[in-house]
Coordinates of C-alpha atoms (C1' of nucleotides) in Angstrom, one line a residue:
Chain L
M267 CA 0.2 0.0 0.0
S268 CA 1.2 3.4 -0.8
L269 CA 2.4 5.9 1.9
H270 CA -0.5 8.1 1.1
D271 CA -3.2 5.8 1.8
Q272 CA -1.4 4.1 4.9
L273 CA -1.0 7.7 6.2
R274 CA -4.9 8.0 6.0
E275 CA -5.6 4.8 7.6
I276 CA -3.2 5.6 10.6
A277 CA -4.6 9.0 10.8
L278 CA -8.3 7.5 11.1
T279 CA -7.3 5.0 13.7
E280 CA -5.4 7.6 15.8
F281 CA -8.1 9.9 15.4
A282 CA -10.8 7.7 16.5
S283 CA -8.9 6.5 19.4
A284 CA -6.9 9.2 21.0
G285 CA -8.9 12.2 19.4
Y286 CA -8.3 14.2 16.6
A287 CA -7.0 17.6 18.7
A288 CA -4.9 15.1 20.7
T289 CA -3.2 13.5 17.8
S290 CA -0.3 15.5 16.5
L291 CA 1.2 15.0 13.0
Q292 CA 4.4 14.3 14.6
R293 CA 2.6 11.1 16.1
I294 CA 1.3 10.3 12.9
A295 CA 4.4 10.7 11.2
D296 CA 6.3 8.5 13.7
L297 CA 3.7 5.7 13.4
A298 CA 4.2 5.4 9.6
G299 CA 7.9 5.7 10.0
T300 CA 8.0 8.8 8.2
S301 CA 8.6 12.7 9.0
K302 CA 5.9 15.2 9.8
A303 CA 7.0 17.1 6.7
S304 CA 6.2 14.0 4.8
V305 CA 3.0 13.9 6.0
L306 CA 2.4 17.6 5.1
Y307 CA 3.4 16.8 1.5
H308 CA 0.7 14.0 0.9
Y309 CA -1.9 16.3 2.7
A310 CA -2.2 19.8 2.4
S311 CA -3.1 20.2 6.2
K312 CA -4.2 18.2 9.4
E313 CA -7.8 19.2 8.4
Q314 CA -7.6 17.8 5.0
L315 CA -6.2 14.6 6.3
L316 CA -9.1 14.2 8.5
A317 CA -11.6 15.1 5.7
D318 CA -10.0 12.4 3.4
A319 CA -10.1 10.0 5.9
M320 CA -13.6 10.5 6.9
A321 CA -15.1 11.0 3.2
P322 CA -15.9 7.6 2.3
A323 CA -18.3 6.9 5.3
L324 CA -19.5 10.5 5.4
D325 CA -20.5 10.1 1.6
E326 CA -22.1 6.8 2.2
L327 CA -24.2 8.1 5.1
T328 CA -25.2 11.2 3.4
A329 CA -26.8 8.9 0.6
I330 CA -28.6 6.9 3.0
V331 CA -30.0 10.0 4.8
S332 CA -31.0 11.7 1.7
G333 CA -32.7 8.8 0.1
I334 CA -34.6 8.3 3.5
G335 CA -37.9 8.4 1.9
D336 CA -41.5 8.5 3.6
V337 CA -40.1 7.1 7.1
A338 CA -43.1 8.3 8.8
A339 CA -46.1 6.4 7.0
D340 CA -44.5 3.3 5.7
R341 CA -43.1 0.8 8.1
A342 CA -41.6 -1.2 5.2
Q343 CA -39.3 1.7 4.3
R344 CA -38.7 2.5 8.0
I345 CA -37.2 -1.1 8.2
A346 CA -35.3 -0.6 4.8
F347 CA -33.9 2.4 6.1
L348 CA -32.9 0.7 9.5
E349 CA -31.1 -1.8 7.6
R350 CA -29.1 0.4 5.6
F351 CA -28.3 2.5 8.5
V352 CA -27.0 -0.6 10.5
D353 CA -24.9 -1.7 7.6
A354 CA -23.2 1.6 7.3
L355 CA -22.4 1.9 11.0
L356 CA -20.7 -1.5 11.1
A357 CA -18.9 -0.7 7.8
H358 CA -17.6 2.6 9.2
R359 CA -17.0 1.9 12.9
E360 CA -13.9 4.3 13.3
V361 CA -15.7 7.2 11.5
V362 CA -19.1 6.7 13.7
H363 CA -16.8 6.8 16.7
L364 CA -15.4 10.0 15.6
I365 CA -18.5 11.3 14.4
V366 CA -20.4 10.6 17.8
N367 CA -17.6 11.3 20.4
Q368 CA -15.9 14.4 18.6
S369 CA -18.1 16.0 16.1
A370 CA -19.9 17.9 18.7
T371 CA -16.5 19.8 20.1
Q372 CA -14.9 20.6 16.8
Q373 CA -17.5 22.3 14.9
D374 CA -14.9 24.5 13.6
V375 CA -13.1 21.8 11.7
P376 CA -14.8 21.3 8.4
A377 CA -15.0 17.7 8.5
F378 CA -16.8 17.5 11.6
A379 CA -19.1 20.3 10.6
R380 CA -20.0 18.3 7.7
A381 CA -20.9 15.4 10.1
Q382 CA -22.7 17.6 12.4
A383 CA -25.0 18.7 9.6
L384 CA -25.5 15.2 8.8
M385 CA -26.7 14.5 12.2
R386 CA -29.0 17.5 12.3
E387 CA -30.5 16.3 8.8
L388 CA -31.1 12.9 10.0
S389 CA -32.9 14.1 13.3
E390 CA -35.0 16.5 11.3
A391 CA -35.9 14.0 9.1
F392 CA -37.4 12.0 12.3
E393 CA -38.3 15.1 14.0
L394 CA -41.1 15.4 11.3
A395 CA -41.9 12.0 11.3
A396 CA -42.7 11.9 15.2
G397 CA -45.6 13.5 16.6
S398 CA -45.0 13.6 20.4
T399 CA -42.2 14.2 22.5
L400 CA -42.2 10.6 23.5
E401 CA -41.7 9.5 19.9
K402 CA -39.1 11.8 19.1
L403 CA -37.3 10.3 22.0
R404 CA -38.0 6.8 21.0
Y405 CA -36.1 8.0 17.7
G406 CA -33.2 9.7 19.1
I407 CA -32.3 6.8 21.8
A408 CA -32.6 4.4 19.0
L409 CA -30.2 5.9 16.6
A410 CA -28.1 7.8 18.9
G411 CA -28.1 4.7 21.1
A412 CA -27.1 2.1 18.4
A413 CA -24.3 4.7 17.0
Y414 CA -22.8 5.2 20.5
T415 CA -23.0 1.7 21.7
L416 CA -21.2 0.7 18.8
A417 CA -18.6 3.4 19.2
A418 CA -18.1 3.0 22.7
S419 CA -18.0 -0.8 22.9
D420 CA -14.3 -0.6 21.5
L421 CA -13.6 2.0 23.9
L422 CA -14.9 0.4 27.4
G423 CA -12.6 -2.7 26.8
L424 CA -15.7 -4.7 26.3
D425 CA -15.3 -7.6 24.2
S426 CA -17.6 -6.9 21.3
P427 CA -19.1 -9.9 19.7
P428 CA -18.6 -10.7 16.0
V429 CA -19.9 -8.5 13.3
D430 CA -22.7 -11.2 12.1
E431 CA -23.7 -11.5 15.8
I432 CA -24.2 -7.7 16.3
R433 CA -25.9 -6.8 12.9
P434 CA -29.1 -8.9 13.3
A435 CA -29.4 -8.0 16.9
L436 CA -29.3 -4.3 16.2
N437 CA -31.7 -4.5 13.5
T438 CA -33.9 -6.2 15.9
V439 CA -33.6 -3.8 18.6
L440 CA -34.1 -1.0 16.3
R441 CA -37.1 -2.5 15.0
E442 CA -38.6 -3.2 18.4
L443 CA -38.3 0.6 18.8
L444 CA -39.2 2.3 15.5
A445 CA -41.3 -0.5 13.5
P446 CA -43.0 -2.7 15.9
E447 CA -45.1 -5.2 14.3
S448 CA -48.3 -3.9 15.7
K449 CA -47.8 -0.4 14.1
D450 CA -48.8 0.1 10.5
Chain U
M97 CA -22.3 34.7 44.1
S98 CA -18.2 34.4 44.9
L99 CA -16.1 34.6 41.9
H100 CA -14.7 31.0 43.0
D101 CA -18.4 29.7 42.5
Q102 CA -18.7 31.7 39.3
L103 CA -15.5 30.5 37.7
R104 CA -16.7 26.9 38.2
E105 CA -20.1 27.4 36.6
I106 CA -18.5 29.2 33.6
A107 CA -15.9 26.6 33.1
L108 CA -18.4 24.0 33.1
T109 CA -20.7 25.5 30.7
E110 CA -17.8 26.4 28.4
F111 CA -15.9 23.0 28.6
A112 CA -19.5 21.4 27.7
S113 CA -20.2 23.5 24.8
A114 CA -17.0 24.2 23.2
G115 CA -14.9 21.2 24.9
Y116 CA -12.6 20.8 27.5
A117 CA -9.3 21.0 25.4
A118 CA -10.6 24.0 23.2
T119 CA -11.5 26.0 25.9
S120 CA -8.3 28.0 27.4
L121 CA -8.1 29.3 30.9
Q122 CA -7.7 33.0 29.1
R123 CA -11.3 32.6 27.9
I124 CA -12.8 31.6 31.1
A125 CA -11.1 34.3 32.7
D126 CA -12.4 36.8 30.0
L127 CA -16.1 35.5 30.5
A128 CA -15.7 36.0 34.2
G129 CA -14.1 39.6 33.8
T130 CA -10.8 38.5 35.6
S131 CA -7.4 37.4 34.5
K132 CA -6.0 34.1 33.8
A133 CA -3.6 34.2 36.9
S134 CA -6.7 34.9 38.9
V135 CA -8.3 31.8 37.9
L136 CA -5.1 29.9 38.7
Y137 CA -5.3 31.4 42.1
H138 CA -8.6 29.9 42.7
Y139 CA -8.0 26.6 40.9
A140 CA -4.6 25.1 41.3
S141 CA -4.8 23.8 37.6
K142 CA -7.2 23.6 34.7
E143 CA -7.7 19.8 35.4
Q144 CA -8.7 20.8 39.0
L145 CA -11.2 23.4 37.9
L146 CA -12.8 20.4 35.6
A147 CA -12.9 18.0 38.5
D148 CA -14.5 20.4 41.0
A149 CA -16.9 21.4 38.1
M150 CA -17.9 17.7 37.5
A151 CA -17.7 16.5 41.2
P152 CA -21.3 16.8 42.1
A153 CA -22.7 15.0 39.4
L154 CA -20.2 12.3 39.3
D155 CA -20.8 11.9 43.1
E156 CA -24.2 11.5 42.4
L157 CA -24.1 9.2 39.7
T158 CA -21.5 6.8 41.3
A159 CA -23.9 6.8 44.2
I160 CA -26.7 5.4 42.0
V161 CA -24.5 2.8 40.1
S162 CA -22.9 1.4 43.3
G163 CA -26.5 1.1 44.6
I164 CA -27.9 -0.6 41.8
G165 CA -29.0 -3.7 43.4
D166 CA -29.9 -6.9 41.6
V167 CA -31.0 -5.5 38.5
A168 CA -31.1 -8.7 36.6
A169 CA -34.0 -10.5 38.3
D170 CA -36.2 -7.8 39.8
R171 CA -38.0 -5.7 37.3
A172 CA -39.1 -3.4 40.4
Q173 CA -35.4 -2.7 41.2
R174 CA -35.0 -2.2 37.6
I175 CA -37.5 0.5 37.4
A176 CA -36.4 2.3 40.2
F177 CA -32.7 2.3 39.0
L178 CA -33.9 3.8 35.7
E179 CA -35.8 6.5 37.5
R180 CA -33.0 7.4 39.6
F181 CA -30.7 7.5 36.3
V182 CA -33.2 9.6 34.5
D183 CA -33.3 12.2 37.4
A184 CA -29.5 12.3 37.4
L185 CA -29.3 12.5 33.7
L186 CA -31.7 15.6 33.9
A187 CA -30.1 17.4 36.9
H188 CA -26.6 17.2 35.4
R189 CA -27.4 17.8 31.8
E190 CA -23.8 19.6 31.3
V191 CA -21.8 17.1 33.1
V192 CA -23.7 14.4 31.1
H193 CA -22.7 16.2 27.7
L194 CA -19.1 16.3 29.0
I195 CA -19.1 12.5 30.0
V196 CA -20.8 11.3 26.9
N197 CA -19.0 13.4 24.2
Q198 CA -15.3 14.0 25.8
S199 CA -14.4 11.5 28.1
A200 CA -13.6 8.9 25.5
T201 CA -10.8 10.9 24.2
Q202 CA -9.4 12.6 27.0
Q203 CA -8.8 9.7 29.4
D204 CA -5.4 11.1 30.5
V205 CA -7.3 13.9 32.4
P206 CA -8.4 12.4 36.0
A207 CA -12.1 13.8 36.0
F208 CA -12.7 12.1 32.4
A209 CA -10.9 8.7 33.4
R210 CA -13.3 8.7 36.8
A211 CA -16.3 9.2 34.3
Q212 CA -15.1 6.5 32.0
A213 CA -14.6 4.1 35.1
L214 CA -18.2 5.1 35.8
M215 CA -19.4 4.2 32.7
R216 CA -17.3 0.8 32.4
E217 CA -18.7 -0.3 35.9
L218 CA -22.3 0.6 34.7
S219 CA -21.8 -1.4 31.5
E220 CA -20.5 -4.2 33.5
A221 CA -23.2 -4.6 36.1
F222 CA -25.6 -4.9 33.0
E223 CA -23.3 -7.0 31.1
L224 CA -23.7 -9.7 34.1
A225 CA -27.4 -9.1 33.8
A226 CA -27.9 -9.7 30.2
G227 CA -27.6 -13.1 29.0
S228 CA -27.3 -12.8 25.0
T229 CA -26.0 -10.3 22.6
L230 CA -29.4 -8.9 22.1
E231 CA -30.2 -8.2 25.5
K232 CA -26.7 -6.6 25.9
L233 CA -27.3 -4.4 23.1
R234 CA -30.7 -3.5 24.4
Y235 CA -29.2 -2.3 27.5
G236 CA -26.4 -0.4 25.7
I237 CA -28.7 1.5 23.4
A238 CA -31.2 2.0 26.2
L239 CA -28.6 3.9 28.5
A240 CA -26.6 5.3 26.0
G241 CA -29.2 6.5 23.7
A242 CA -30.9 8.3 26.8
A243 CA -27.6 10.0 27.6
Y244 CA -26.6 10.8 24.3
T245 CA -29.8 12.0 22.9
L246 CA -30.1 14.1 26.1
A247 CA -26.5 15.6 25.6
A248 CA -26.9 16.3 21.7
S249 CA -30.6 17.8 21.7
D250 CA -28.9 21.1 23.1
L251 CA -26.2 20.8 20.4
L252 CA -28.1 20.1 17.5
G253 CA -30.2 23.2 17.9
L254 CA -33.4 21.3 18.5
D255 CA -35.9 23.2 20.6
S256 CA -35.8 20.7 23.6
P257 CA -39.3 20.1 25.4
P258 CA -39.5 21.2 29.2
V259 CA -38.1 18.9 31.7
D260 CA -41.3 17.8 33.2
E261 CA -42.5 16.6 29.7
I262 CA -39.1 14.9 28.9
R263 CA -38.9 13.2 32.4
P264 CA -41.9 10.7 32.0
A265 CA -41.0 10.1 28.1
L266 CA -37.6 9.2 29.0
N267 CA -38.9 6.7 31.8
T268 CA -41.6 5.2 29.4
V269 CA -39.0 4.4 26.5
L270 CA -36.6 2.9 29.0
R271 CA -39.0 0.7 30.5
E272 CA -40.2 -0.4 27.1
L273 CA -36.7 -1.4 26.5
L274 CA -35.5 -2.7 29.8
A275 CA -38.6 -3.4 32.1
P276 CA -41.5 -4.5 29.6
E277 CA -44.8 -5.5 31.4
S278 CA -44.4 -9.0 29.9
K279 CA -41.3 -9.8 31.7
D280 CA -40.9 -10.7 35.2
Chain O
dC150 C1' -5.1 54.5 60.7
dC151 C1' -2.6 50.4 60.5
dG152 C1' -0.8 45.9 59.5
dG153 C1' -1.2 41.3 57.9
dA154 C1' -3.8 38.4 55.3
dT155 C1' -6.4 37.7 50.8
dT156 C1' -7.2 38.3 46.1
dT157 C1' -5.7 40.0 41.7
dT158 C1' -2.5 41.2 38.0
dG159 C1' 0.9 41.7 34.1
dA160 C1' 5.0 40.0 32.7
dC161 C1' 7.3 36.0 31.6
dC162 C1' 8.7 31.0 30.7
dG163 C1' 9.1 26.3 28.4
dA164 C1' 6.7 23.4 25.8
dT165 C1' 3.8 21.8 22.0
dC166 C1' 1.6 22.3 17.8
dG167 C1' 0.4 23.2 12.6
dG168 C1' 2.7 24.8 9.0
dT169 C1' 6.5 26.5 5.5
dC170 C1' 10.5 26.1 2.8
dA171 C1' 15.0 25.2 0.8
dG172 C1' 17.5 21.7 -0.6
dA173 C1' 18.7 16.7 -0.6
dA174 C1' 17.6 12.2 -2.1
dC175 C1' 15.3 9.2 -4.9
dC176 C1' 13.0 7.3 -9.0
dT177 C1' 12.4 6.9 -14.0
dG178 C1' 12.8 7.2 -19.2
dA179 C1' 15.9 8.7 -22.7
Chain R
dT87 C1' 24.7 8.8 -17.5
dC88 C1' 22.2 12.5 -17.0
dA89 C1' 18.2 15.5 -16.4
dG90 C1' 13.6 16.2 -14.6
dG91 C1' 10.1 15.3 -11.9
dT92 C1' 8.6 13.1 -7.3
dT93 C1' 9.1 12.5 -2.7
dC94 C1' 11.4 13.2 1.5
dT95 C1' 13.5 16.0 5.3
dG96 C1' 15.5 18.8 9.2
dA97 C1' 15.8 23.6 10.4
dC98 C1' 12.7 26.9 11.4
dC99 C1' 8.5 30.2 12.4
dG100 C1' 4.8 32.2 14.8
dA101 C1' 1.0 31.0 17.8
dT102 C1' -1.0 29.3 21.6
dC103 C1' -1.1 27.0 25.7
dG104 C1' -0.8 25.9 30.9
dG105 C1' 1.5 27.6 34.5
dT106 C1' 5.0 30.5 37.6
dC107 C1' 6.3 34.5 40.3
dA108 C1' 6.8 38.8 42.5
dA109 C1' 4.7 42.7 43.1
dA110 C1' 0.6 45.6 43.2
dA111 C1' -4.0 46.1 44.8
dT112 C1' -7.8 45.2 48.3
dC113 C1' -10.0 43.8 52.2
dC114 C1' -10.6 43.8 57.3
dG115 C1' -10.1 43.5 62.3
dG116 C1' -7.7 46.0 66.1

DNA sequence: CCGGATTTTGACCGATCGGTCAGAACCTGA
DNA sequence: TCAGGTTCTGACCGATCGGTCAAAATCCGG
């Protein structure tokens, strides 16, 4: 793999585990066995390195949220959305960790601002779908809980089960909350 | 109110909204209309200022988690715990925001390490209570979702409903997930 | 009014960070 | 072998930060 790609992967892992602000370019360079100046040759700035590392996940999540459909009325569409959402969370756990744990306090960084805008778009879509405070909370708890639990499991040192065990369980819990059989 | 107490409140609000690392002692001093050196006269260090600001909430949460009881078998105890938990979340929203959004990436800061240990203790208590992956996820989603949704609602610019509307709704959703009538 | 204790302040320090730059090293095709 | 582009590097810069310190200002009981 090229140094260019290797730097992006190392940076993503470090940003997710130690934090964007707390990860210096020098540390990324050390982990890659190169110099800080070399990192800045491949990526114009630290912000650009983060943006490139998060881009694939953000692109995919943006597509999913954009094509959310009429999630209010149609249970089938709700289930389809949840499935796509869960798949994306599992496919991009490091970026999910970044979004969930750091976008809140780093809105001056473009990539985090983009993530924050995405979360706002998602929550607004469900805000419209939900009538009562109770229902809004259900949406919030379900989606945020899924993302956060996934992101935190690594961190808390919990031995997380394999993906093909988490995926169906996640789908089950989300359906219990947002697409129960009794409804629609 | 004394400058000592005022500094703690200003710091807590800034730490929660802008982030601990991103909030300089100079900014706290400016907001309080005093000098940076004065802040460091009242609090030995930035870390100590954070620790003092978070202490009341952490103490209360620690007490709740310690007295968690046999949450596995007894539905009544589970409901009692959830009620205390929700009350604490609502009473200390700013600290909850801090814990949820920043403790992950600041474990070298003692107060955040303490928060992290608390979360681990809580998750381990439920880890024992839960038999299957599905049940573990239910606990994770419920508790993390409640905390994160509460913390994020301020941030995303959502107009959050008044507390006496959120409290019963939160309790309802958590009971649906963790203490359904059908069980026990 | 005085004197000791408390509180406040500006100047300063060392460390760290992201980023710049000129040149060295390296690779590649003619 | 040589030339031109690509990649890499160490030295350096300006800014910011948390924290120190001695001196000034303020407060308060006798």
